[in-house]
mmCIF file of C-alpha atoms in Angstrom:
data_model
loop_
_atom_site.group_PDB
_atom_site.id
_atom_site.type_symbol
_atom_site.label_atom_id
_atom_site.label_comp_id
_atom_site.label_asym_id
_atom_site.label_seq_id
_atom_site.Cartn_x
_atom_site.Cartn_y
_atom_site.Cartn_z
ATOM 1 C CA MET A 51 -15.104 -8.541 -13.068
ATOM 2 C CA ALA A 52 -11.292 -8.525 -13.021
ATOM 3 C CA ALA A 53 -10.740 -4.787 -13.432
ATOM 4 C CA GLU A 54 -11.202 -2.282 -10.657
ATOM 5 C CA SER A 55 -14.429 -0.292 -10.413
ATOM 6 C CA ARG A 56 -14.989 2.125 -13.271
ATOM 7 C CA ARG A 57 -14.561 5.803 -12.545
ATOM 8 C CA LYS A 58 -17.821 7.706 -12.545
ATOM 9 C CA SER A 59 -18.361 9.540 -15.806
ATOM 10 C CA VAL A 60 -21.267 11.375 -17.362
ATOM 11 C CA ALA A 61 -23.238 9.148 -19.741
ATOM 12 C CA VAL A 62 -23.487 10.257 -23.384
ATOM 13 C CA SER A 63 -25.885 9.017 -26.060
ATOM 14 C CA VAL A 64 -24.319 8.523 -29.489
ATOM 15 C CA GLY A 65 -27.161 7.513 -31.762
ATOM 16 C CA ASN A 66 -28.435 4.217 -30.376
ATOM 17 C CA VAL A 67 -25.281 3.607 -28.312
ATOM 18 C CA LYS A 68 -24.801 4.686 -24.699
ATOM 19 C CA VAL A 69 -21.279 5.729 -23.739
ATOM 20 C CA GLY A 70 -19.969 6.314 -20.225
ATOM 21 C CA GLY A 71 -21.789 6.191 -16.918
ATOM 22 C CA PRO A 72 -22.728 2.608 -15.989
ATOM 23 C CA ASN A 73 -22.799 1.475 -19.621
ATOM 24 C CA PRO A 74 -20.415 -1.162 -21.057
ATOM 25 C CA ILE A 75 -17.161 0.060 -22.584
ATOM 26 C CA VAL A 76 -17.762 0.626 -26.284
ATOM 27 C CA VAL A 77 -15.603 -0.573 -29.201
ATOM 28 C CA GLN A 78 -14.953 2.026 -31.888
ATOM 29 C CA SER A 79 -13.173 1.906 -35.250
ATOM 30 C CA MET A 80 -12.485 4.157 -38.235
ATOM 31 C CA THR A 81 -12.620 3.704 -41.989
ATOM 32 C CA ASN A 82 -9.610 4.370 -44.209
ATOM 33 C CA THR A 83 -11.566 4.732 -47.448
ATOM 34 C CA ASP A 84 -12.125 7.964 -49.330
ATOM 35 C CA THR A 85 -15.449 8.988 -47.789
ATOM 36 C CA ALA A 86 -16.510 10.485 -51.120
ATOM 37 C CA ASP A 87 -16.462 6.918 -52.478
ATOM 38 C CA VAL A 88 -19.856 5.887 -51.127
ATOM 39 C CA GLN A 89 -19.701 2.217 -52.124
ATOM 40 C CA SER A 90 -16.230 1.574 -50.691
ATOM 41 C CA THR A 91 -17.051 3.396 -47.469
ATOM 42 C CA VAL A 92 -20.372 1.588 -47.028
ATOM 43 C CA ASN A 93 -18.662 -1.758 -47.597
ATOM 44 C CA GLN A 94 -15.980 -1.038 -45.028
ATOM 45 C CA VAL A 95 -18.424 0.308 -42.451
ATOM 46 C CA MET A 96 -20.507 -2.832 -42.869
ATOM 47 C CA ALA A 97 -17.424 -5.026 -42.429
ATOM 48 C CA LEU A 98 -16.415 -3.131 -39.281
ATOM 49 C CA ALA A 99 -19.946 -3.261 -37.879
ATOM 50 C CA ASN A 100 -20.257 -6.987 -38.639
ATOM 51 C CA ALA A 101 -16.943 -7.552 -36.850
ATOM 52 C CA GLY A 102 -18.426 -5.878 -33.774
ATOM 53 C CA SER A 103 -17.558 -2.186 -34.019
ATOM 54 C CA GLU A 104 -20.272 -0.269 -32.172
ATOM 55 C CA LEU A 105 -19.245 3.173 -33.450
ATOM 56 C CA VAL A 106 -17.541 3.913 -36.774
ATOM 57 C CA ARG A 107 -15.750 7.158 -37.617
ATOM 58 C CA VAL A 108 -15.321 8.494 -41.152
ATOM 59 C CA THR A 109 -13.183 11.334 -42.459
ATOM 60 C CA VAL A 110 -15.116 14.453 -43.495
ATOM 61 C CA ASN A 111 -12.523 16.711 -45.070
ATOM 62 C CA THR A 112 -13.897 17.855 -48.430
ATOM 63 C CA ASP A 113 -17.125 18.996 -50.031
ATOM 64 C CA ASP A 114 -17.451 15.651 -51.796
ATOM 65 C CA ALA A 115 -16.965 13.750 -48.541
ATOM 66 C CA ALA A 116 -19.595 15.912 -46.821
ATOM 67 C CA LYS A 117 -22.057 15.333 -49.667
ATOM 68 C CA ALA A 118 -21.465 11.576 -49.455
ATOM 69 C CA VAL A 119 -22.230 11.208 -45.738
ATOM 70 C CA PRO A 120 -26.062 11.250 -46.008
ATOM 71 C CA LYS A 121 -25.872 8.728 -48.869
ATOM 72 C CA ILE A 122 -23.622 6.472 -46.793
ATOM 73 C CA VAL A 123 -25.905 6.584 -43.753
ATOM 74 C CA ASP A 124 -29.021 6.031 -45.867
ATOM 75 C CA THR A 125 -27.470 3.052 -47.686
ATOM 76 C CA LEU A 126 -26.368 1.476 -44.409
ATOM 77 C CA ASP A 127 -29.874 1.921 -43.054
ATOM 78 C CA LYS A 128 -31.357 0.152 -46.083
ATOM 79 C CA PHE A 129 -29.046 -2.798 -45.356
ATOM 80 C CA GLY A 130 -30.182 -2.832 -41.733
ATOM 81 C CA VAL A 131 -26.842 -1.570 -40.401
ATOM 82 C CA ARG A 132 -27.642 0.888 -37.606
ATOM 83 C CA VAL A 133 -24.104 1.591 -36.391
ATOM 84 C CA PRO A 134 -23.700 5.309 -35.511
ATOM 85 C CA ILE A 135 -21.423 7.175 -37.918
ATOM 86 C CA ILE A 136 -19.046 9.783 -36.505
ATOM 87 C CA GLY A 137 -17.627 12.647 -38.542
ATOM 88 C CA ASP A 138 -13.914 13.325 -38.153
ATOM 89 C CA PHE A 139 -13.269 17.034 -38.759
ATOM 90 C CA HIS A 140 -9.989 18.914 -39.072
ATOM 91 C CA TYR A 141 -9.231 22.451 -40.267
ATOM 92 C CA ASN A 142 -12.450 23.063 -42.219
ATOM 93 C CA GLY A 143 -15.140 21.389 -40.126
ATOM 94 C CA HIS A 144 -16.724 24.735 -39.242
ATOM 95 C CA LEU A 145 -17.265 25.413 -42.945
ATOM 96 C CA LEU A 146 -18.567 21.973 -43.839
ATOM 97 C CA LEU A 147 -21.018 21.756 -40.950
ATOM 98 C CA LYS A 148 -22.582 25.083 -41.942
ATOM 99 C CA LYS A 149 -22.572 24.383 -45.676
ATOM 100 C CA TYR A 150 -24.031 20.847 -45.529
ATOM 101 C CA PRO A 151 -26.853 20.585 -42.963
ATOM 102 C CA ASP A 152 -27.913 17.160 -44.303
ATOM 103 C CA MET A 153 -24.443 15.870 -43.460
ATOM 104 C CA ALA A 154 -24.579 17.466 -40.012
ATOM 105 C CA ARG A 155 -27.899 15.739 -39.322
ATOM 106 C CA ALA A 156 -26.811 12.367 -40.726
ATOM 107 C CA LEU A 157 -23.819 12.071 -38.413
ATOM 108 C CA ALA A 158 -24.348 10.711 -34.906
ATOM 109 C CA LYS A 159 -21.359 12.554 -33.417
ATOM 110 C CA TYR A 160 -18.705 15.080 -34.386
ATOM 111 C CA ARG A 161 -15.011 14.716 -33.600
ATOM 112 C CA ILE A 162 -13.209 18.045 -33.157
ATOM 113 C CA ASN A 163 -9.470 18.541 -32.634
ATOM 114 C CA PRO A 164 -9.028 21.849 -30.782
ATOM 115 C CA GLY A 165 -5.400 22.007 -31.907
ATOM 116 C CA ASN A 166 -6.195 22.546 -35.560
ATOM 117 C CA VAL A 167 -9.698 23.985 -35.716
ATOM 118 C CA ASN A 168 -8.553 27.584 -35.275
ATOM 119 C CA ILE A 169 -5.345 27.609 -37.310
ATOM 120 C CA GLY A 170 -4.263 31.195 -37.955
ATOM 121 C CA LYS A 171 -6.947 32.723 -35.706
ATOM 122 C CA LYS A 172 -6.548 34.425 -32.353
ATOM 123 C CA HIS A 173 -9.997 33.472 -31.177
ATOM 124 C CA ASP A 174 -12.030 30.273 -31.109
ATOM 125 C CA ASP A 175 -14.596 31.360 -33.715
ATOM 126 C CA ASN A 176 -14.266 28.134 -35.724
ATOM 127 C CA PHE A 177 -14.525 25.934 -32.638
ATOM 128 C CA ARG A 178 -17.577 27.856 -31.514
ATOM 129 C CA THR A 179 -19.221 27.436 -34.930
ATOM 130 C CA MET A 180 -18.792 23.665 -34.720
ATOM 131 C CA ILE A 181 -20.181 23.523 -31.182
ATOM 132 C CA GLU A 182 -23.148 25.616 -32.229
ATOM 133 C CA ALA A 183 -23.825 23.096 -35.003
ATOM 134 C CA ALA A 184 -23.723 20.286 -32.447
ATOM 135 C CA VAL A 185 -26.200 22.195 -30.290
ATOM 136 C CA GLU A 186 -28.490 22.920 -33.248
ATOM 137 C CA TYR A 187 -28.594 19.293 -34.395
ATOM 138 C CA ASP A 188 -28.416 17.859 -30.862
ATOM 139 C CA ARG A 189 -25.251 15.891 -31.522
ATOM 140 C CA PRO A 190 -22.547 14.884 -29.028
ATOM 141 C CA VAL A 191 -18.951 15.931 -29.641
ATOM 142 C CA ARG A 192 -15.655 14.218 -28.970
ATOM 143 C CA ILE A 193 -13.028 16.811 -28.245
ATOM 144 C CA GLY A 194 -9.925 14.917 -29.282
ATOM 145 C CA VAL A 195 -6.573 16.406 -28.364
ATOM 146 C CA ASN A 196 -3.532 14.849 -30.030
ATOM 147 C CA TRP A 197 0.029 15.728 -29.149
ATOM 148 C CA GLY A 198 0.903 15.705 -32.846
ATOM 149 C CA SER A 199 -1.403 18.680 -33.363
ATOM 150 C CA LEU A 200 -1.441 20.318 -29.953
ATOM 151 C CA ASP A 201 -2.424 23.994 -29.791
ATOM 152 C CA GLY A 202 0.942 25.722 -30.297
ATOM 153 C CA ALA A 203 -0.057 28.928 -28.521
ATOM 154 C CA LEU A 204 -1.231 27.028 -25.438
ATOM 155 C CA LEU A 205 1.909 24.910 -25.306
ATOM 156 C CA THR A 206 4.168 27.968 -25.702
ATOM 157 C CA ARG A 207 2.345 29.793 -22.896
ATOM 158 C CA MET A 208 2.624 26.819 -20.556
ATOM 159 C CA MET A 209 6.301 26.307 -21.401
ATOM 160 C CA ASP A 210 6.990 29.990 -20.650
ATOM 161 C CA GLU A 211 5.132 29.763 -17.348
ATOM 162 C CA ASN A 212 7.045 26.605 -16.462
ATOM 163 C CA ASN A 213 10.403 28.289 -17.134
ATOM 164 C CA LEU A 214 9.558 30.908 -14.497
ATOM 165 C CA LEU A 215 9.129 28.297 -11.770
ATOM 166 C CA ALA A 216 11.820 27.797 -9.143
ATOM 167 C CA GLU A 217 11.902 24.116 -10.071
ATOM 168 C CA PRO A 218 10.693 23.789 -13.680
ATOM 169 C CA LEU A 219 9.165 20.547 -14.858
ATOM 170 C CA ASP A 220 10.664 18.637 -17.766
ATOM 171 C CA ALA A 221 9.348 19.431 -21.239
ATOM 172 C CA LYS A 222 7.469 16.157 -21.668
ATOM 173 C CA THR A 223 5.557 16.649 -18.425
ATOM 174 C CA VAL A 224 4.564 20.145 -19.492
ATOM 175 C CA THR A 225 3.443 18.829 -22.869
ATOM 176 C CA LEU A 226 1.280 16.130 -21.280
ATOM 177 C CA ARG A 227 -0.120 18.729 -18.924
ATOM 178 C CA ALA A 228 -0.921 20.986 -21.892
ATOM 179 C CA ILE A 229 -2.878 18.149 -23.521
ATOM 180 C CA VAL A 230 -5.039 17.810 -20.407
ATOM 181 C CA VAL A 231 -5.541 21.575 -20.135
ATOM 182 C CA SER A 232 -6.489 21.806 -23.815
ATOM 183 C CA ALA A 233 -9.093 19.047 -23.463
ATOM 184 C CA ILE A 234 -10.706 20.376 -20.301
ATOM 185 C CA GLU A 235 -10.653 24.044 -21.313
ATOM 186 C CA SER A 236 -12.190 23.151 -24.679
ATOM 187 C CA ALA A 237 -14.904 21.105 -22.975
ATOM 188 C CA LYS A 238 -15.726 23.996 -20.638
ATOM 189 C CA ALA A 239 -15.865 26.354 -23.612
ATOM 190 C CA ALA A 240 -18.252 23.957 -25.365
ATOM 191 C CA GLU A 241 -20.506 24.042 -22.325
ATOM 192 C CA ARG A 242 -20.443 27.853 -22.331
ATOM 193 C CA TYR A 243 -21.578 27.751 -25.959
ATOM 194 C CA GLY A 244 -24.594 25.660 -25.007
ATOM 195 C CA LEU A 245 -23.467 22.047 -25.348
ATOM 196 C CA GLY A 246 -24.656 19.896 -22.458
ATOM 197 C CA ARG A 247 -22.173 18.113 -20.248
ATOM 198 C CA ASP A 248 -23.853 14.892 -21.307
ATOM 199 C CA ARG A 249 -22.914 15.633 -24.926
ATOM 200 C CA VAL A 250 -19.131 15.767 -24.413
ATOM 201 C CA ILE A 251 -16.523 13.002 -24.715
ATOM 202 C CA LEU A 252 -12.806 13.728 -24.320
ATOM 203 C CA SER A 253 -9.692 12.027 -25.626
ATOM 204 C CA ALA A 254 -6.001 12.805 -25.148
ATOM 205 C CA LYS A 255 -3.940 10.785 -27.591
ATOM 206 C CA VAL A 256 -0.202 10.233 -27.656
ATOM 207 C CA SER A 257 1.883 7.495 -29.260
ATOM 208 C CA GLY A 258 3.923 6.276 -26.265
ATOM 209 C CA VAL A 259 2.561 3.668 -23.844
ATOM 210 C CA GLN A 260 3.798 5.264 -20.622
ATOM 211 C CA ASP A 261 2.849 8.737 -21.853
ATOM 212 C CA LEU A 262 -0.703 7.594 -22.608
ATOM 213 C CA ILE A 263 -1.068 6.106 -19.152
ATOM 214 C CA ARG A 264 0.216 9.313 -17.535
ATOM 215 C CA VAL A 265 -1.951 11.702 -19.529
ATOM 216 C CA TYR A 266 -5.170 9.739 -18.988
ATOM 217 C CA ARG A 267 -4.524 9.379 -15.284
ATOM 218 C CA MET A 268 -4.241 13.170 -15.105
ATOM 219 C CA LEU A 269 -7.318 13.708 -17.251
ATOM 220 C CA ALA A 270 -9.439 11.198 -15.329
ATOM 221 C CA ALA A 271 -8.469 12.784 -12.004
ATOM 222 C CA GLU A 272 -9.594 16.239 -13.103
ATOM 223 C CA CYS A 273 -12.938 15.689 -14.845
ATOM 224 C CA ASP A 274 -15.969 13.442 -15.064
ATOM 225 C CA TYR A 275 -16.441 13.639 -18.826
ATOM 226 C CA ALA A 276 -16.687 10.312 -20.655
ATOM 227 C CA LEU A 277 -13.243 9.331 -22.000
ATOM 228 C CA HIS A 278 -12.251 7.690 -25.276
ATOM 229 C CA LEU A 279 -9.003 5.674 -25.101
ATOM 230 C CA GLY A 280 -6.605 5.066 -27.924
ATOM 231 C CA LEU A 281 -2.887 4.953 -28.553
ATOM 232 C CA THR A 282 -2.517 7.190 -31.598
ATOM 233 C CA GLU A 283 -0.428 5.898 -34.498
ATOM 234 C CA ALA A 284 0.022 2.584 -32.679
ATOM 235 C CA GLY A 285 1.884 1.020 -35.606
ATOM 236 C CA LEU A 286 2.038 -2.176 -37.634
ATOM 237 C CA GLY A 287 1.501 -5.781 -36.645
ATOM 238 C CA SER A 288 2.638 -7.090 -33.283
ATOM 239 C CA LYS A 289 4.157 -3.735 -32.299
ATOM 240 C CA GLY A 290 0.829 -1.949 -32.680
ATOM 241 C CA ILE A 291 -1.170 -4.705 -30.998
ATOM 242 C CA VAL A 292 1.184 -5.078 -28.030
ATOM 243 C CA ALA A 293 1.598 -1.335 -27.465
ATOM 244 C CA THR A 294 -2.149 -0.730 -27.677
ATOM 245 C CA THR A 295 -2.914 -3.597 -25.318
ATOM 246 C CA ALA A 296 -0.251 -2.544 -22.814
ATOM 247 C CA ALA A 297 -1.482 1.053 -22.637
ATOM 248 C CA ILE A 298 -5.238 0.538 -22.774
ATOM 249 C CA GLY A 299 -5.111 -2.544 -20.533
ATOM 250 C CA VAL A 300 -3.487 -0.646 -17.670
ATOM 251 C CA LEU A 301 -6.003 2.199 -17.881
ATOM 252 C CA LEU A 302 -9.023 -0.093 -18.107
ATOM 253 C CA GLN A 303 -7.734 -2.039 -15.121
ATOM 254 C CA GLU A 304 -7.729 1.238 -13.198
ATOM 255 C CA GLY A 305 -11.316 1.943 -14.232
ATOM 256 C CA ILE A 306 -10.418 4.635 -16.773
ATOM 257 C CA GLY A 307 -12.075 4.649 -20.199
ATOM 258 C CA ASP A 308 -15.557 4.512 -21.702
ATOM 259 C CA THR A 309 -14.798 3.810 -25.384
ATOM 260 C CA ILE A 310 -11.668 2.322 -26.959
ATOM 261 C CA ARG A 311 -10.045 2.049 -30.363
ATOM 262 C CA ALA A 312 -6.980 0.118 -31.500
ATOM 263 C CA SER A 313 -5.425 2.516 -34.040
ATOM 264 C CA LEU A 314 -3.490 -0.141 -35.930
ATOM 265 C CA THR A 315 -1.734 0.463 -39.223
ATOM 266 C CA PRO A 316 -3.006 -2.268 -41.563
ATOM 267 C CA LEU A 317 -0.677 -4.002 -43.979
ATOM 268 C CA PRO A 318 -1.230 -3.105 -47.649
ATOM 269 C CA ASN A 319 -4.662 -4.477 -48.562
ATOM 270 C CA GLY A 320 -4.895 -5.725 -44.983
ATOM 271 C CA ASP A 321 -8.100 -6.370 -43.106
ATOM 272 C CA ARG A 322 -9.299 -3.212 -41.358
ATOM 273 C CA THR A 323 -11.458 -5.259 -39.001
ATOM 274 C CA GLU A 324 -8.354 -6.392 -37.114
ATOM 275 C CA GLU A 325 -8.569 -3.264 -34.967
ATOM 276 C CA VAL A 326 -12.081 -4.264 -33.889
ATOM 277 C CA ILE A 327 -11.009 -7.795 -32.961
ATOM 278 C CA VAL A 328 -8.037 -6.463 -30.957
ATOM 279 C CA SER A 329 -10.267 -4.047 -29.030
ATOM 280 C CA GLN A 330 -12.762 -6.798 -28.282
ATOM 281 C CA GLN A 331 -9.997 -9.136 -27.148
ATOM 282 C CA ILE A 332 -8.605 -6.525 -24.769
ATOM 283 C CA LEU A 333 -12.000 -6.140 -23.122
ATOM 284 C CA GLN A 334 -12.666 -9.869 -23.059
ATOM 285 C CA SER A 335 -9.220 -10.725 -21.670
ATOM 286 C CA LEU A 336 -9.817 -8.262 -18.821
ATOM 287 C CA GLU A 337 -13.238 -9.863 -18.256
ATOM 288 C CA LEU A 338 -14.942 -6.533 -18.839
ATOM 289 C CA ARG A 339 -17.119 -7.750 -21.719
ATOM 290 C CA SER A 340 -17.691 -10.956 -23.681
ATOM 291 C CA PHE A 341 -17.957 -10.959 -27.472
ATOM 292 C CA THR A 342 -17.165 -14.439 -28.731
ATOM 293 C CA PRO A 343 -16.304 -17.861 -27.225
ATOM 294 C CA GLN A 344 -12.626 -18.096 -26.354
ATOM 295 C CA VAL A 345 -10.299 -20.855 -27.498
ATOM 296 C CA THR A 346 -7.443 -21.944 -25.236
ATOM 297 C CA ALA A 347 -4.626 -23.649 -27.133
ATOM 298 C CA CYS A 348 -1.143 -24.726 -26.051
ATOM 299 C CA PRO A 349 1.906 -23.239 -27.818
ATOM 300 C CA GLY A 350 3.263 -26.588 -28.910
ATOM 301 C CA CYS A 351 6.539 -28.268 -27.916
ATOM 302 C CA GLY A 352 8.645 -31.334 -28.682
ATOM 303 C CA ARG A 353 5.820 -33.546 -27.449
ATOM 304 C CA THR A 354 3.410 -32.388 -30.171
ATOM 305 C CA THR A 355 3.802 -34.597 -33.215
ATOM 306 C CA SER A 356 2.412 -32.225 -35.828
ATOM 307 C CA THR A 357 0.768 -28.879 -36.433
ATOM 308 C CA PHE A 358 -2.661 -30.503 -36.506
ATOM 309 C CA PHE A 359 -3.688 -29.106 -33.125
ATOM 310 C CA GLN A 360 -2.654 -25.626 -34.305
ATOM 311 C CA ASP A 361 -4.675 -25.992 -37.481
ATOM 312 C CA MET A 362 -7.615 -27.283 -35.484
ATOM 313 C CA ALA A 363 -7.425 -24.443 -32.959
ATOM 314 C CA ASP A 364 -7.391 -21.932 -35.813
ATOM 315 C CA GLN A 365 -10.322 -23.627 -37.539
ATOM 316 C CA ILE A 366 -12.343 -23.719 -34.316
ATOM 317 C CA GLN A 367 -11.615 -20.072 -33.447
ATOM 318 C CA THR A 368 -12.564 -18.998 -36.978
ATOM 319 C CA TYR A 369 -15.716 -21.117 -36.837
ATOM 320 C CA LEU A 370 -16.767 -19.614 -33.506
ATOM 321 C CA ARG A 371 -16.247 -16.045 -34.723
ATOM 322 C CA GLU A 372 -18.180 -16.730 -37.926
ATOM 323 C CA GLN A 373 -21.004 -18.379 -36.022
ATOM 324 C CA MET A 374 -21.394 -15.620 -33.448
ATOM 325 C CA PRO A 375 -23.699 -13.387 -35.547
ATOM 326 C CA VAL A 376 -26.047 -16.378 -35.915
ATOM 327 C CA TRP A 377 -25.711 -17.582 -32.336
ATOM 328 C CA LYS A 378 -26.060 -14.063 -30.936
ATOM 329 C CA SER A 379 -29.480 -13.754 -32.539
ATOM 330 C CA ARG A 380 -30.604 -17.153 -31.217
ATOM 331 C CA TYR A 381 -28.896 -17.815 -27.886
ATOM 332 C CA SER A 382 -28.223 -15.957 -24.658
ATOM 333 C CA GLY A 383 -24.767 -16.113 -23.056
ATOM 334 C CA VAL A 384 -22.996 -18.170 -25.724
ATOM 335 C CA GLU A 385 -20.269 -15.505 -26.035
ATOM 336 C CA GLU A 386 -18.980 -16.590 -22.609
ATOM 337 C CA MET A 387 -18.329 -20.183 -23.649
ATOM 338 C CA LYS A 388 -14.742 -21.454 -23.262
ATOM 339 C CA VAL A 389 -13.228 -24.032 -25.612
ATOM 340 C CA ALA A 390 -9.853 -25.797 -25.341
ATOM 341 C CA VAL A 391 -7.841 -27.395 -28.157
ATOM 342 C CA MET A 392 -4.701 -28.958 -26.698
ATOM 343 C CA GLY A 393 -1.766 -30.751 -28.335
ATOM 344 C CA CYS A 394 -0.721 -33.479 -25.897
ATOM 345 C CA VAL A 395 -1.528 -35.217 -22.634
ATOM 346 C CA VAL A 396 0.600 -33.040 -20.305
ATOM 347 C CA ASN A 397 -1.918 -30.226 -19.783
ATOM 348 C CA GLY A 398 -4.509 -31.280 -22.347
ATOM 349 C CA PRO A 399 -7.010 -33.171 -20.187
ATOM 350 C CA GLY A 400 -6.715 -30.723 -17.287
ATOM 351 C CA GLU A 401 -7.153 -27.635 -19.455
ATOM 352 C CA SER A 402 -10.036 -29.304 -21.280
ATOM 353 C CA LYS A 403 -11.757 -30.005 -17.964
ATOM 354 C CA HIS A 404 -11.500 -26.315 -17.032
ATOM 355 C CA SER A 405 -13.306 -25.349 -20.251
ATOM 356 C CA ASN A 406 -16.944 -25.832 -21.182
ATOM 357 C CA ILE A 407 -15.838 -28.140 -23.966
ATOM 358 C CA GLY A 408 -12.315 -29.265 -24.799
ATOM 359 C CA ILE A 409 -10.286 -31.774 -26.747
ATOM 360 C CA SER A 410 -6.817 -33.167 -26.105
ATOM 361 C CA LEU A 411 -5.078 -34.318 -29.272
ATOM 362 C CA PRO A 412 -2.390 -37.040 -29.230
ATOM 363 C CA GLY A 413 1.250 -36.031 -28.860
ATOM 364 C CA THR A 414 4.487 -37.913 -29.582
ATOM 365 C CA PHE A 415 4.257 -41.618 -28.674
ATOM 366 C CA GLU A 416 0.766 -41.108 -27.245
ATOM 367 C CA GLU A 417 -2.159 -43.299 -28.206
ATOM 368 C CA PRO A 418 -3.721 -41.855 -31.426
ATOM 369 C CA VAL A 419 -6.977 -40.839 -29.782
ATOM 370 C CA ALA A 420 -8.490 -37.482 -28.801
ATOM 371 C CA PRO A 421 -10.585 -37.424 -25.623
ATOM 372 C CA VAL A 422 -13.346 -34.786 -25.530
ATOM 373 C CA TYR A 423 -14.438 -33.285 -22.226
ATOM 374 C CA VAL A 424 -17.733 -31.493 -21.648
ATOM 375 C CA ASP A 425 -18.173 -29.502 -18.448
ATOM 376 C CA GLY A 426 -15.258 -31.301 -16.845
ATOM 377 C CA LYS A 427 -16.315 -34.849 -17.699
ATOM 378 C CA LEU A 428 -15.088 -37.184 -20.417
ATOM 379 C CA LYS A 429 -17.786 -37.349 -23.081
ATOM 380 C CA CYS A 430 -16.173 -39.434 -25.812
ATOM 381 C CA THR A 431 -12.936 -40.226 -27.610
ATOM 382 C CA LEU A 432 -12.448 -39.240 -31.255
ATOM 383 C CA ARG A 433 -10.246 -41.006 -33.815
ATOM 384 C CA GLY A 434 -9.433 -40.790 -37.499
ATOM 385 C CA ASP A 435 -9.537 -38.038 -40.089
ATOM 386 C CA ALA A 436 -12.883 -36.463 -39.198
ATOM 387 C CA ILE A 437 -11.956 -35.194 -35.737
ATOM 388 C CA VAL A 438 -12.550 -31.512 -36.550
ATOM 389 C CA ALA A 439 -15.979 -32.097 -38.084
ATOM 390 C CA GLU A 440 -17.017 -34.402 -35.234
ATOM 391 C CA PHE A 441 -15.801 -31.922 -32.622
ATOM 392 C CA ILE A 442 -17.768 -29.098 -34.287
ATOM 393 C CA THR A 443 -20.872 -31.290 -34.205
ATOM 394 C CA ILE A 444 -20.375 -31.827 -30.461
ATOM 395 C CA LEU A 445 -19.775 -28.096 -30.026
ATOM 396 C CA ASN A 446 -22.981 -27.167 -31.879
ATOM 397 C CA ASP A 447 -24.952 -29.660 -29.832
ATOM 398 C CA TYR A 448 -23.501 -28.161 -26.636
ATOM 399 C CA VAL A 449 -24.517 -24.639 -27.649
ATOM 400 C CA ASP A 450 -28.022 -25.795 -28.526
ATOM 401 C CA ARG A 451 -28.446 -27.622 -25.220
ATOM 402 C CA HIS A 452 -26.725 -25.271 -22.761
ATOM 403 C CA TYR A 453 -27.611 -21.719 -23.841
ATOM 404 C CA ALA A 454 -31.121 -20.394 -23.552
ATOM 405 C CA SER A 455 -33.000 -19.598 -26.715
ATOM 406 C CA LEU A 456 -33.718 -15.878 -26.983
ATOM 407 C CA GLU A 457 -37.268 -16.783 -27.988
ATOM 408 C CA THR A 458 -37.628 -18.574 -24.667
ATOM 409 C CA VAL A 459 -35.977 -15.732 -22.751
ATOM 410 C CA GLY A 460 -38.334 -13.191 -24.328
ATOM 411 C CA ALA A 461 -41.462 -15.311 -23.814
#
């Protein structure tokens, strides 16, 4: 394992998924449908779950959304989708959890933001009501602090206290400190109201990479609650992917984090499952978990005669991802397979030899042949227009021969 040893955290059960403790880091996602629209929400949850999301969060903000939750969970169950559904509550969660017990029971976990659950109140009555619901229905809670909705009274108090110091800290440091205090104090309050320590997950979300690293280092040093990582409002496209990877990667390398989410802004009508794939790739790149066979491909240069190797790499990666649900049910360990699709002779043969199976396509002025290597040895040389199909046949044969059948493993 490339990353340092994980910090010790208290394990939490979320439906059929174990979070924290010695358990693998969990991939989480969130729908962006109107939860009251049962069909759309079910379809998106299924897509996220099929992509590999192990927990899926849905917004519960209205009476109609609350009424829809049991229908959503029941429909997913009928389709054989057992992914735990998490309810995301803001402002009125205390009302909805009391008013709709079927919804409270259907959800596998509640997400509470302590910064906006008691708006306009001097006491934590609303927070307490939500915790009492979690205790009644035996549900874990993620206490998710976000600097965009940080408890104003807490921040003001801490800023005032800081101003009285001989050497005051800068405002950003105080704000990050307030996020940590809010999370830990809320968790301790939840325990006082009867919620077990093994039913609490904390998160402390900000939108800056360095700020996220700082706040989670502080939080991890001061508690042993399971931690959910995520760069809030990460953004669009490459910006969101790079920022999320930079922040979460550093923390995971330091052993911090028990669940992760890539909070990417999808393009209009974009594929929501991208955030799942990014989260999986972060974990797989750090060698913390394996989800799907990896394809190594060169970037291309003046030696590559065409984009064929790029097209082939894309086709192979897509094929592997599409095959994984089938392979996962039939074979053990196939997700760790490494495949190389290279564009010329410079690094092609060597990189192919380092992979389980690889192909080196011809570059400029090179002989129009494509040698295929299996476990470091030359297996054959492909020619002509059917290279992709022939390579996939070799790949399928390799999987069938080299990875144990689950029927055999279970015998």
